Short mmCIF file of C-alpha atoms in Angstrom, two decimals:
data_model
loop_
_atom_site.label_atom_id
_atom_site.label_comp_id
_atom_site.label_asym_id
_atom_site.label_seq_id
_atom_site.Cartn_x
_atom_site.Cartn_y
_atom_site.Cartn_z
CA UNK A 64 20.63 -7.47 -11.35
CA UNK A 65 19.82 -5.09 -8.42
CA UNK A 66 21.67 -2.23 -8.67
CA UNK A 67 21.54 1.17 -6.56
CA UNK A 68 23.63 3.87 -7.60
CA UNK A 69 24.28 7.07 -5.05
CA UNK A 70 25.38 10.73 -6.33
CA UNK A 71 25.45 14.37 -4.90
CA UNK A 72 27.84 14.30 -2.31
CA UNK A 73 30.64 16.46 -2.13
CA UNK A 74 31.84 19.12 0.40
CA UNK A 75 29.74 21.27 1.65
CA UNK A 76 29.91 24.57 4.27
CA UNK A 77 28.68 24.09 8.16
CA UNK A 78 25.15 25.11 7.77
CA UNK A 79 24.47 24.69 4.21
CA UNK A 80 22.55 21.96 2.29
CA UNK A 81 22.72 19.10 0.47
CA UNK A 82 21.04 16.46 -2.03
CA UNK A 83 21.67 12.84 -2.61
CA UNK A 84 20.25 10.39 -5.06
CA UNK A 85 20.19 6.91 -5.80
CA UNK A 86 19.17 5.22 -9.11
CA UNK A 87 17.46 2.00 -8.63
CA UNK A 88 17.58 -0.55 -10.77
CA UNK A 89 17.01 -3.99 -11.38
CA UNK A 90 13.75 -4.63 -9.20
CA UNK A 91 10.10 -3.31 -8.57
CA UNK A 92 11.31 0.09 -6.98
CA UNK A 93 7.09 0.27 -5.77
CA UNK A 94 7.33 -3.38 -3.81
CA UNK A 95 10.32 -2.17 -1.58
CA UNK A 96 10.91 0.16 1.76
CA UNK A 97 14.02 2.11 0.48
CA UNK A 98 16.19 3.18 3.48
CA UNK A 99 19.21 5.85 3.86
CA UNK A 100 22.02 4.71 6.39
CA UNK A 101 25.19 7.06 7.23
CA UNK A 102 28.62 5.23 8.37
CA UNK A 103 31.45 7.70 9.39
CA UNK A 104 35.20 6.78 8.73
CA UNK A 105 36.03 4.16 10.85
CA UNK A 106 32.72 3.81 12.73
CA UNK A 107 29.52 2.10 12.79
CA UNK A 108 26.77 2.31 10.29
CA UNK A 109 23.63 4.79 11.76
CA UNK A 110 20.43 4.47 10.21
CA UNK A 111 18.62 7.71 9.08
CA UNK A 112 15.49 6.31 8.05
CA UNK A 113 13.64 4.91 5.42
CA UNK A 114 10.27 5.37 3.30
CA UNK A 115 7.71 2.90 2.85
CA UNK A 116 6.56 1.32 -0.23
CA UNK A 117 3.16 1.20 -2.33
CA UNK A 118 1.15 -1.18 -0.03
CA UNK A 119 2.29 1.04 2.83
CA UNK A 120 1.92 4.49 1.54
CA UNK A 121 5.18 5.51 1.03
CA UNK A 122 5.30 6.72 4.32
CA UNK A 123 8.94 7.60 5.99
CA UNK A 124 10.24 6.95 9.34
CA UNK A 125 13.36 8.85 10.56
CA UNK A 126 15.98 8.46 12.95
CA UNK A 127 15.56 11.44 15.88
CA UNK A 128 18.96 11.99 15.72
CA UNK A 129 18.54 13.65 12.03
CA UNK A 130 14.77 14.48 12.37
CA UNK A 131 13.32 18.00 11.50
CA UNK A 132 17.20 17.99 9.01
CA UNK A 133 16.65 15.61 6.77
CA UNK A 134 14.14 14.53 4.51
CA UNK A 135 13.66 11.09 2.49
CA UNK A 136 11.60 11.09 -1.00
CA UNK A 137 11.08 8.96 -3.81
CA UNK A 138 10.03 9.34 -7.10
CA UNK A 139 8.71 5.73 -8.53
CA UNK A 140 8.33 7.22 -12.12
CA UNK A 141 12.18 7.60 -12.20
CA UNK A 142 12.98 5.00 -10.13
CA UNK A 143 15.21 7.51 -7.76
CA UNK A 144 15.31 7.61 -3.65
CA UNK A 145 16.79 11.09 -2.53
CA UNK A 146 17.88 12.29 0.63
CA UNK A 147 17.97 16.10 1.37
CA UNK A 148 19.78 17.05 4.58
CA UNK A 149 19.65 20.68 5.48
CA UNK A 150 21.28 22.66 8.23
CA UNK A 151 24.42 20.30 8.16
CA UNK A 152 27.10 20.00 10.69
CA UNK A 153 30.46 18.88 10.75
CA UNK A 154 28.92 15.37 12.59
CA UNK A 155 27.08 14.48 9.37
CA UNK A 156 30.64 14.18 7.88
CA UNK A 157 29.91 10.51 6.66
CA UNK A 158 29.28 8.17 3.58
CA UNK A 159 25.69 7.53 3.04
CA UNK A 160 24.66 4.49 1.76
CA UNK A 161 20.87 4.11 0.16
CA UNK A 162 19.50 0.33 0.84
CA UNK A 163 16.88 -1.64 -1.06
CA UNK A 164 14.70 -2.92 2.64
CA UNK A 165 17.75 -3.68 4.99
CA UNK A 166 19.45 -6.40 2.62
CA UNK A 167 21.06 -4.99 -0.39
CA UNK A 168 22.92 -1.59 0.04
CA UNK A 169 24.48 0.84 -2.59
CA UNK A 170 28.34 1.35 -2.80
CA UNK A 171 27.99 4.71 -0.87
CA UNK A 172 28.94 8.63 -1.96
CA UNK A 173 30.82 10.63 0.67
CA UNK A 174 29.85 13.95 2.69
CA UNK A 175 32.09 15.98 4.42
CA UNK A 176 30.84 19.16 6.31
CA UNK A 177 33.30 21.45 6.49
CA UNK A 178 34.30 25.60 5.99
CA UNK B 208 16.93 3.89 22.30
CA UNK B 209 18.15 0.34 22.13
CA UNK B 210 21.55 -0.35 23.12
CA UNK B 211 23.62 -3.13 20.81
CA UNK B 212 26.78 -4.44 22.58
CA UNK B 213 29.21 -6.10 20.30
CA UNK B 214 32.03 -8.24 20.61
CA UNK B 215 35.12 -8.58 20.81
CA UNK B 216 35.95 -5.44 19.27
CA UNK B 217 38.98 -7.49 17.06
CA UNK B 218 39.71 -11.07 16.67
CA UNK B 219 42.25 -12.68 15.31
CA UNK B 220 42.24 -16.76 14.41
CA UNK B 221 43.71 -19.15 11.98
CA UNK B 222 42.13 -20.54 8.55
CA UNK B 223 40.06 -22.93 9.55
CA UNK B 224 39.12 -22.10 12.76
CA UNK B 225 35.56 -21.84 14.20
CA UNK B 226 34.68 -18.25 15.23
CA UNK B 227 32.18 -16.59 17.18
CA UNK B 228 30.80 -12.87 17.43
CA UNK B 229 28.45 -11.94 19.44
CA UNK B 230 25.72 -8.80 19.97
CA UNK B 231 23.70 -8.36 23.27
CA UNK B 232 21.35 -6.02 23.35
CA UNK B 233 19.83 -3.81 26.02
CA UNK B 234 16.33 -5.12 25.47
CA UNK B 235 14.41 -8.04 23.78
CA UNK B 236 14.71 -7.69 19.85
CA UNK B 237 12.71 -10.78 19.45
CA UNK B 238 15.49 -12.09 16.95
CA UNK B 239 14.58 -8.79 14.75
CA UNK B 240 18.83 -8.86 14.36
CA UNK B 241 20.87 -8.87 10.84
CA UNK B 242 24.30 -9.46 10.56
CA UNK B 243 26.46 -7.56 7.88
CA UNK B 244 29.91 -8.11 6.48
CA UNK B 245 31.74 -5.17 5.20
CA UNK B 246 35.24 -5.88 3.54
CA UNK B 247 37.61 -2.70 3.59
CA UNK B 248 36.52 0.44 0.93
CA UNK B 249 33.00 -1.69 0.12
CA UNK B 250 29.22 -1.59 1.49
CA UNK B 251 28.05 -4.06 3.82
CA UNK B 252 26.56 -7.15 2.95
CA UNK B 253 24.07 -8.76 4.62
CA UNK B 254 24.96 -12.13 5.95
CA UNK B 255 22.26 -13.52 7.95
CA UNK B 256 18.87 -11.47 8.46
CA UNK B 257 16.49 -12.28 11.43
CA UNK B 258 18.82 -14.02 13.46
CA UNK B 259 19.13 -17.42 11.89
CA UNK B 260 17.98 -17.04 8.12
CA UNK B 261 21.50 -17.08 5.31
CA UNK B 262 21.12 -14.43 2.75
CA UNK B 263 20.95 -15.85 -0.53
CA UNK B 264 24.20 -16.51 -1.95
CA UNK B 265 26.25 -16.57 1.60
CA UNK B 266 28.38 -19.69 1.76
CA UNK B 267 26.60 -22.02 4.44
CA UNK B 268 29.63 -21.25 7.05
CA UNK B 269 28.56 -18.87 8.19
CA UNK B 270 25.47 -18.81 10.23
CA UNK B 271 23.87 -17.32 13.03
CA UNK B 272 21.41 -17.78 16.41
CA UNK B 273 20.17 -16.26 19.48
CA UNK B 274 17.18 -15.13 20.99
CA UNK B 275 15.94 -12.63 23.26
CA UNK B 276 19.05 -9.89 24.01
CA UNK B 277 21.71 -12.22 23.04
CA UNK B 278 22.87 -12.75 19.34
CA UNK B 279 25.59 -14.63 17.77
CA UNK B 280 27.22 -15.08 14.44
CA UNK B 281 29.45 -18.28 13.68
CA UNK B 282 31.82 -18.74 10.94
CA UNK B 283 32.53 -22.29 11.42
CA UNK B 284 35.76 -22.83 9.59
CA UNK B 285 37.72 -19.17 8.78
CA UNK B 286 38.42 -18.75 5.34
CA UNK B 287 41.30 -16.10 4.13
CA UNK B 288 38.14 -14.19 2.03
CA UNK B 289 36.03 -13.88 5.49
CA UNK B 290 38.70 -10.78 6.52
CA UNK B 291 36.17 -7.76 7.27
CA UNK B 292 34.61 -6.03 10.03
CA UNK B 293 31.27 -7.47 11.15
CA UNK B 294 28.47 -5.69 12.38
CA UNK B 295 25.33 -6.56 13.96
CA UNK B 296 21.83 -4.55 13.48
CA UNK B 297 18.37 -4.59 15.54
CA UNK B 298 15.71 -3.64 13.38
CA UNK B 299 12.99 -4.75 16.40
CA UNK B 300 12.34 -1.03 17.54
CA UNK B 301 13.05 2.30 15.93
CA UNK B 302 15.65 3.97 15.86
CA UNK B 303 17.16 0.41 14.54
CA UNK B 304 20.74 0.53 15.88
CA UNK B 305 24.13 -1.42 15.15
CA UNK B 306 26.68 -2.72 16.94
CA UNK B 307 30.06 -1.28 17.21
CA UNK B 308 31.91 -3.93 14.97
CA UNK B 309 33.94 -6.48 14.99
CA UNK B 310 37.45 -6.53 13.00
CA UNK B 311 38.22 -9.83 11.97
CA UNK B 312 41.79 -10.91 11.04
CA UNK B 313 43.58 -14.17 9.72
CA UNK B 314 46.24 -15.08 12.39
#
């Protein structure tokens, strides 16, 4: 059974950082892109970007809107995609969701920027 | 960036009824378009991926077609579970990009 399993969120001061994980499970974490997408309260999804898998060099691919802020990583021995956003504003107030390609997606953990 | 255009915004229609949603986009996606179903407090699901193709596991109602900048999903007879908002995603040119959502209701 797939699974993907998000922590790290929290609250968290304008201008301060932040790290989130997701344990995947359930699948050949090397075979897959692995992709972090954002969805505000009451809004539409936004993708963030996403990192390739073995064949393609794990390579990552970011939204502008977040680029230079945030940074996607994987580590294949563990099996964990991470996300670490830096210089955070009260927009990136949002649950972020980690996705196995664009077809299965974790239950989310929430984010709120705020002093 | 490109644009996705979604609607109606809500809908409301009767068990059984034959429903439509529909995504235009600003440019030719080349049917690179996914639709997801996202039921209140959980993640999106993905419904239909590359325009036409049912996720594994979907129920054959719903379904979904289009081609160049205009999309649609079709849920041919409502069922009371099928309450969610629907969204529509272009993954054809980076930054991919969703639609705004539909709210579907049971009349």
């Amino acid at each position: 059974e797939v699974k993907l399993l998000e922590s790290g969120g929290g609250l968290v001061q304008p201008g301060g950082s932040m790290r989130l994980s997701c344990a995947a499970s359930g699948f050949t974490f090397t075979d897959f892109y692995m992709y972090w997408i954002r969805q505000p309260a009451g809004k539409a999804p936004e993708w963030l970007g996403f990192i390739r898998n073995k064949a393609n060099g794990y390579t990552t691919e970011y939204n502008p809107s977040v680029k230079g802020r945030f940074t996607i990583s994987r580590d294949n021995t563990q099996n964990m995609l991470y996300l670490q956003m830096n210089t955070l504003r009260a927009e990136d107030t949002a649950t972020y969701y980690c996705a196995r390609s664009l077809s299965f997606w974790g239950q989310g953990v929430m984010v709120t920027v705020s002093s | 960036d490109i644009q996705m255009t979604q609607s109606p915004s809500f809908l409301s229609a009767s068990v059984g009824d034959r429903v439509t949603i529909n995504c235009k986009a600003s440019q030719n996606i080349n049917k690179y378009l996914n639709w997801y179903q996202q039921k209140l407090g959980e993640a999106p699901k993905l419904l239909i991926y590359n325009t036409n193709n049912l996720q594994t596991g979907i129920p054959s109602r719903f379904s979904g077609s289009g081609s160049g900048t205009d999309y649609t999903l079709t849920i041919s007879s409502l069922q009371p579970e099928d309450v969610a908002t629907y969204f529509c995603l272009q993954h054809s040119s980076r930054p991919f990009t969703f639609g705004s959502g539909t709210k579907l209701e049971i009349k």
